[in-house]
mmCIF file of C-alpha atoms and ligand atoms in Angstrom:
data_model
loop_
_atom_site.group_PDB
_atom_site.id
_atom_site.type_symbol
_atom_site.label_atom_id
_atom_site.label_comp_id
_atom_site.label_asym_id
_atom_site.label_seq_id
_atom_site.Cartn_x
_atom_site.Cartn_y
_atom_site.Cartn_z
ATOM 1 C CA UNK A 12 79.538 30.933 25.413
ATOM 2 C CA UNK A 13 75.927 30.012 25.491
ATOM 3 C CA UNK A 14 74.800 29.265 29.346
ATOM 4 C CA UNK A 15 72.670 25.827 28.773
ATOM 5 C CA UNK A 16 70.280 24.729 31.826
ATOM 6 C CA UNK A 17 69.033 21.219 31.654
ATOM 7 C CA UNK A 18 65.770 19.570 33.475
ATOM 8 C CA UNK A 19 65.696 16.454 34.067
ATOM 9 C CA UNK A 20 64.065 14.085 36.672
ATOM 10 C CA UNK A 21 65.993 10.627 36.378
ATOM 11 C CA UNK A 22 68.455 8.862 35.478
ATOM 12 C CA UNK A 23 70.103 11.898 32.959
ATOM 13 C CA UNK A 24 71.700 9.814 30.949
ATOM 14 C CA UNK A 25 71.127 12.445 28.025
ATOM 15 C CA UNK A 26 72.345 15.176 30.221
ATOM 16 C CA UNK A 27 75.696 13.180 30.954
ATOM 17 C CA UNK A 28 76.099 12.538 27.082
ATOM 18 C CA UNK A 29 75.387 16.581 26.340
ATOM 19 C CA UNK A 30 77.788 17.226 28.837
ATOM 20 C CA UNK A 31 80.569 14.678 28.196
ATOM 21 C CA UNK A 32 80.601 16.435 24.367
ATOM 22 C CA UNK A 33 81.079 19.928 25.943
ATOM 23 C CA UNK A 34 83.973 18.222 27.396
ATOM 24 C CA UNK A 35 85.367 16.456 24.588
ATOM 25 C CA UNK A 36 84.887 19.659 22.782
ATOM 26 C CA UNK A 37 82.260 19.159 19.783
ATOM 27 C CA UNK A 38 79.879 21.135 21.755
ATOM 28 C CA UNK A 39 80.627 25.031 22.164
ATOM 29 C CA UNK A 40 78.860 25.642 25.336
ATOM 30 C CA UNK A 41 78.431 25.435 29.075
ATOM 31 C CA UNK A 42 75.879 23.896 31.241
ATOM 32 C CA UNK A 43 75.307 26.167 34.167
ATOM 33 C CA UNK A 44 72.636 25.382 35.953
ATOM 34 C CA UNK A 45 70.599 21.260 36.226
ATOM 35 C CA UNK A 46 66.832 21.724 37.756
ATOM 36 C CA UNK A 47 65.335 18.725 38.890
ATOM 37 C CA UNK A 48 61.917 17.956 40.820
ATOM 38 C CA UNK A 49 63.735 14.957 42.223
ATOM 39 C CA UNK A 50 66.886 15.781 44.305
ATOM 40 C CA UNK A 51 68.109 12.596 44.713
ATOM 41 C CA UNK A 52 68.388 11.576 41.075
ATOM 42 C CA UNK A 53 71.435 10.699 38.826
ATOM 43 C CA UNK A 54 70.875 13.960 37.318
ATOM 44 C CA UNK A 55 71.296 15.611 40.517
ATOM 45 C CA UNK A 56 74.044 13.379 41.637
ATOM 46 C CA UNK A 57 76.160 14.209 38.684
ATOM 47 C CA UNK A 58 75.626 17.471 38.443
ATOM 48 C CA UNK A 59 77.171 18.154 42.517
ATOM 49 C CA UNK A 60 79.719 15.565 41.408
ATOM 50 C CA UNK A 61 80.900 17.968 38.216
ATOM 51 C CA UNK A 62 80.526 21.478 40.103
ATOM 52 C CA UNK A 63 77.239 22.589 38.148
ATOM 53 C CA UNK A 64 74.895 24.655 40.034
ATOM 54 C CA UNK A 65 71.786 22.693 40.993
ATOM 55 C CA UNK A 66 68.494 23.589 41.539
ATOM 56 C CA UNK A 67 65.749 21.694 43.623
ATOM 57 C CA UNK A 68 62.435 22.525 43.221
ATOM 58 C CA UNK A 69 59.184 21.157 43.744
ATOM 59 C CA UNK A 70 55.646 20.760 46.298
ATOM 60 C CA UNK A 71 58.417 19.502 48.585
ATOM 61 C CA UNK A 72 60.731 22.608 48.435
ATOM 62 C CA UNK A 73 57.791 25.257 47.685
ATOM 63 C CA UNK A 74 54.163 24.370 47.872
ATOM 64 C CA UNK A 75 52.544 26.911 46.850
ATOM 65 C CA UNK A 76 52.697 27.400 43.124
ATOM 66 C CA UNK A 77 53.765 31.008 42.680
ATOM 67 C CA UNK A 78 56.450 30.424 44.640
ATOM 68 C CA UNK A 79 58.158 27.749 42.743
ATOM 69 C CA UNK A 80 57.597 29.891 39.260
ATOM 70 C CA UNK A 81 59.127 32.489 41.347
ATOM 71 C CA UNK A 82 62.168 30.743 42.568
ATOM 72 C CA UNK A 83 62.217 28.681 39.226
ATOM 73 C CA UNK A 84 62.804 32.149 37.151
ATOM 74 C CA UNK A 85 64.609 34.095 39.369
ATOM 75 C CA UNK A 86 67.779 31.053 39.509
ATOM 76 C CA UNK A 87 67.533 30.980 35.745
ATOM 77 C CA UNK A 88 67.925 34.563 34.861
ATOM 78 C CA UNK A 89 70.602 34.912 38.336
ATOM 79 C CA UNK A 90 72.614 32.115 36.194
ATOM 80 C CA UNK A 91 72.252 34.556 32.955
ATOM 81 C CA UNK A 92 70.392 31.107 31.066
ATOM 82 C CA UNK A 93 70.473 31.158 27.189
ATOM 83 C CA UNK A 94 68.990 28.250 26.300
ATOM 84 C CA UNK A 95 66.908 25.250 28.533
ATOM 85 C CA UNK A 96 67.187 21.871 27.770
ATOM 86 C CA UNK A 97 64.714 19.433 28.813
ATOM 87 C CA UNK A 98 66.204 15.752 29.324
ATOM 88 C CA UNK A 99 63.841 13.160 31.127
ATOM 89 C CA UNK A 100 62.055 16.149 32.957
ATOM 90 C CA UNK A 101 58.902 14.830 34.189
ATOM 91 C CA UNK A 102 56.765 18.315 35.244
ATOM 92 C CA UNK A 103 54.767 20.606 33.463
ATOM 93 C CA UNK A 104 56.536 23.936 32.876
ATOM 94 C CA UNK A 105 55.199 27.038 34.205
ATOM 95 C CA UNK A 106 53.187 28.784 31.494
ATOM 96 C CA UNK A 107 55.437 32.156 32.599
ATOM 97 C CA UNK A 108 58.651 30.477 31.827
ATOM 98 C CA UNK A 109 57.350 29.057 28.313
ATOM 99 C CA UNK A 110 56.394 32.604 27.593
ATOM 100 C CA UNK A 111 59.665 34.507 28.918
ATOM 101 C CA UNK A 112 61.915 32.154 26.285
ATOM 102 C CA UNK A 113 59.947 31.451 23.139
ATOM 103 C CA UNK A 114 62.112 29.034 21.155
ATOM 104 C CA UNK A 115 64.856 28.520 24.101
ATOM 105 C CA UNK A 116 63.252 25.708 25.774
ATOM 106 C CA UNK A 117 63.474 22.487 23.648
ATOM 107 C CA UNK A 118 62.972 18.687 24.842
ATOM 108 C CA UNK A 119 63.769 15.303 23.212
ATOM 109 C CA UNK A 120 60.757 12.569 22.875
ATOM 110 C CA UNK A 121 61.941 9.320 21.949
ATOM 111 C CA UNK A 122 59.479 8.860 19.237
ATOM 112 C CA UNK A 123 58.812 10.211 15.540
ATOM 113 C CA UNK A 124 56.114 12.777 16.569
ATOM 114 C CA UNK A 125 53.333 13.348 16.092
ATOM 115 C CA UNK A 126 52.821 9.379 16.050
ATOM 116 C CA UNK A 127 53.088 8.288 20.467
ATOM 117 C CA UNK A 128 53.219 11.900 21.912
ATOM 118 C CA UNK A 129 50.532 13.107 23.848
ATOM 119 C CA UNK A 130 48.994 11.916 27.371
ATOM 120 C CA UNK A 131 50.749 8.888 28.699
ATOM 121 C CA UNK A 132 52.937 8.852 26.195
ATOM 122 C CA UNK A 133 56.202 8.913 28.384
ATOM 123 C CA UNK A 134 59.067 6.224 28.921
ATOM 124 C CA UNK A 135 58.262 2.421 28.409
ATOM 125 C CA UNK A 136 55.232 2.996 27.279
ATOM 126 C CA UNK A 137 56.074 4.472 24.054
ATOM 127 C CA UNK A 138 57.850 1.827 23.485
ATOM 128 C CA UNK A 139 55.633 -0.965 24.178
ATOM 129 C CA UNK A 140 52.731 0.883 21.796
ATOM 130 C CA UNK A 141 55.388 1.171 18.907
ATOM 131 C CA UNK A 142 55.716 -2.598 19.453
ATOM 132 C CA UNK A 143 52.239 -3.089 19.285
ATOM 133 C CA UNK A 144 51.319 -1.020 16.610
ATOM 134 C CA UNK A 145 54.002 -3.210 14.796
ATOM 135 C CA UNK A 146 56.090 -0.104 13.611
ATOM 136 C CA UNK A 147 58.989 -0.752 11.425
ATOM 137 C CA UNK A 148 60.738 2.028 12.337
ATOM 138 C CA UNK A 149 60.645 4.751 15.404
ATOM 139 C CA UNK A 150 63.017 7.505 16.367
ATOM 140 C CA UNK A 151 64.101 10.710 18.279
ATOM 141 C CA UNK A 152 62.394 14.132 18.012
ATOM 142 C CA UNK A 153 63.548 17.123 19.477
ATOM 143 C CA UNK A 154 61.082 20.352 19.495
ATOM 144 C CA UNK A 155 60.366 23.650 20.834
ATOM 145 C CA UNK A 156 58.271 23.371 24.103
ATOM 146 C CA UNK A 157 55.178 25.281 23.537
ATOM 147 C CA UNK A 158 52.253 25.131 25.746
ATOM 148 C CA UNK A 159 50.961 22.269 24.584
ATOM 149 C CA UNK A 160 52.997 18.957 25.620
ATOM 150 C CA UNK A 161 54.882 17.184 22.529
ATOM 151 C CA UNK A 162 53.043 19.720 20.156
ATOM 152 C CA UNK A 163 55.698 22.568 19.930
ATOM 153 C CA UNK A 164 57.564 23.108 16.551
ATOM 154 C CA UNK A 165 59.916 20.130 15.459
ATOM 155 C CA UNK A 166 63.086 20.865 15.074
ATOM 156 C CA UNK A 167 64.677 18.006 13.642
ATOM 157 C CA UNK A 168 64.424 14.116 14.037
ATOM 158 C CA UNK A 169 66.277 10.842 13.907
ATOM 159 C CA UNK A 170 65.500 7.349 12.760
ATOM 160 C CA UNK A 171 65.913 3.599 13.523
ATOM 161 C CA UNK A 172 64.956 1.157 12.195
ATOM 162 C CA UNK A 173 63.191 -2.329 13.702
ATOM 163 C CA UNK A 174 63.123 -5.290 13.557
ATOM 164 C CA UNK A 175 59.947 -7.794 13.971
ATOM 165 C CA UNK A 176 61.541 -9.290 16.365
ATOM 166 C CA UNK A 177 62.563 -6.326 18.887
ATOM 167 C CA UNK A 178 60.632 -6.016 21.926
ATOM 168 C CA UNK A 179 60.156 -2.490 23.218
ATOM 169 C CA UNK A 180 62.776 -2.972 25.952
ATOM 170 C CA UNK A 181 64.894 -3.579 22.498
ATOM 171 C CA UNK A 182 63.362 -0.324 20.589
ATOM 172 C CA UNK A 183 63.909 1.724 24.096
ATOM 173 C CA UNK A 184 67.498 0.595 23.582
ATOM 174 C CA UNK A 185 67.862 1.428 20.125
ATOM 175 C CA UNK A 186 66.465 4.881 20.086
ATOM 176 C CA UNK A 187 67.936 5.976 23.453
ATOM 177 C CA UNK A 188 71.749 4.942 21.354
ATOM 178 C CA UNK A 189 70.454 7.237 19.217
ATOM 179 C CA UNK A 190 69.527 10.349 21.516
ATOM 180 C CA UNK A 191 73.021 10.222 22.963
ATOM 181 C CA UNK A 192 74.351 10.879 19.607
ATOM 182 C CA UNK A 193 71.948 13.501 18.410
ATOM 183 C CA UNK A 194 70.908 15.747 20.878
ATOM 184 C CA UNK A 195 74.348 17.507 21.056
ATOM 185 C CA UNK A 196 74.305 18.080 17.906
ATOM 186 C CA UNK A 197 70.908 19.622 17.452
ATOM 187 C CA UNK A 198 72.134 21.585 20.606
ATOM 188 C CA UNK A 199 75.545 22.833 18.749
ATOM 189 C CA UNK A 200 72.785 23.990 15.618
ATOM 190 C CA UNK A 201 70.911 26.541 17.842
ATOM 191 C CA UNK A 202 73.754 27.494 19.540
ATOM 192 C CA UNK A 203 75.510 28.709 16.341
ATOM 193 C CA UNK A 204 71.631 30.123 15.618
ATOM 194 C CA UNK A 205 71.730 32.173 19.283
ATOM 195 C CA UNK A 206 75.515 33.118 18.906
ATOM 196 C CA UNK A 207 76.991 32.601 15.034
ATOM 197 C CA UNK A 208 79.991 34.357 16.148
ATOM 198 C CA UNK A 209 80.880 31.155 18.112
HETATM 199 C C1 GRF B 1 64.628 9.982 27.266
HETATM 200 O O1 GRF B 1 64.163 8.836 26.619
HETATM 201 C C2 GRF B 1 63.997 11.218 26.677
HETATM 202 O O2 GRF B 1 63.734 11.095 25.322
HETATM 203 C C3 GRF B 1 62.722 11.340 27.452
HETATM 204 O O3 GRF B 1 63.047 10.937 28.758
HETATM 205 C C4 GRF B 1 64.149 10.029 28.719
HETATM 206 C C5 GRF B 1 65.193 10.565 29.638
HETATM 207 O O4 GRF B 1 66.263 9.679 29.790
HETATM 208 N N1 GRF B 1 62.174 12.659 27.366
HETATM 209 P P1 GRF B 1 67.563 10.151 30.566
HETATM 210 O O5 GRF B 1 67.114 10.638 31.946
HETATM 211 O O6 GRF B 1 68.206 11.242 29.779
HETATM 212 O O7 GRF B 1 68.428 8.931 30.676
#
């Protein structure tokens, strides 16, 4: 079984959707381990409430730097981690754990990148510059986390499309319907990839 550990920093509702498919069964794999910089979030919260090992870590836990990449590495190789998944997680990765699992980190971005990726680019107000920009359609893109943010190989996206009318709280809706039912299922790809014998 592939070991999965998910970041996230919020509300996790992509988290909860990865994990309710493991559950249902579509998705061949285990989520071991949820980091978060925020240990009071929903992420968090579900995670204790489902018996998943949970990791807290941030200036608040360690301040010093090399410490947290420390602890950060150590609990993901202790839980024997295949494959990160980033969900809502709002920190910069340590450079020495983008390095120690090229093409085993990946994150969603709930926008057809390259177009509103980049600095700033994060929660409403991607969706609020797709409105302006008068877009007629946006999207879900999941990629490899490299070291430069939103710029790390695409793996695959997703479409929707919009309507004149729809105000960004309306696209934020659409596309996050749609990265409930698509991450999983990029996730079940690279697991066959890591483990075909699955
Ligand atoms: C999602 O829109 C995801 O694309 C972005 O952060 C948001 C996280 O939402 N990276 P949730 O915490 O999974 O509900």
């Amino acid at each position: 079984m592939i070991k999965i550990a998910i970041m996230a920093s919020g509300r996790g509702s992509n988290f909860k959707s990865i994990h309710q498919h493991i559950i249902d069964g579509h998705l061949k794999a285990e989520i071991t381990l949820v980091i978060s910089n925020n240990s009071n979030c929903d992420a968090i919260n579900y995670a204790k409430d489902n018996n998943i090992n949970t990791l807290h870590i941030s200036t608040k836990t360690h301040y010093d730097e090399k410490t947290r990449t420390k602890v950060l590495l150590d609990t993901i190789n202790e839980n024997n981690i295949d494959l990160i998944v980033l969900a809502g997680y709002m920190k910069k990765l340590p450079i020495e754990l983008i390095r120690k699992f090229p093409n085993k980190i990946i994150n969603i971005h709930p926008s057809l990148l390259p177009k509103f990726g980049g600095k700033n680019m994060y929660g409403m107000n991607i969706h609020r510059a797709v409105v302006e920009a008068k877009e007629n359609e946006s999207g879900v893109t999941i990629h490899f986390v490299n070291e430069n943010y939103d710029e790390g190989q695409i793996i695959d996206q997703a479409k929707v499309s919009l309507d004149p009318s729809d105000s960004a709280e309306d696209v934020a809706q659409k596309v996050l319907a749609v990265e409930h039912s698509f991450y999983w299922k990029v996730i079940a790809k690279i697991c066959n990839d890591l483990n075909p014998t699955l």
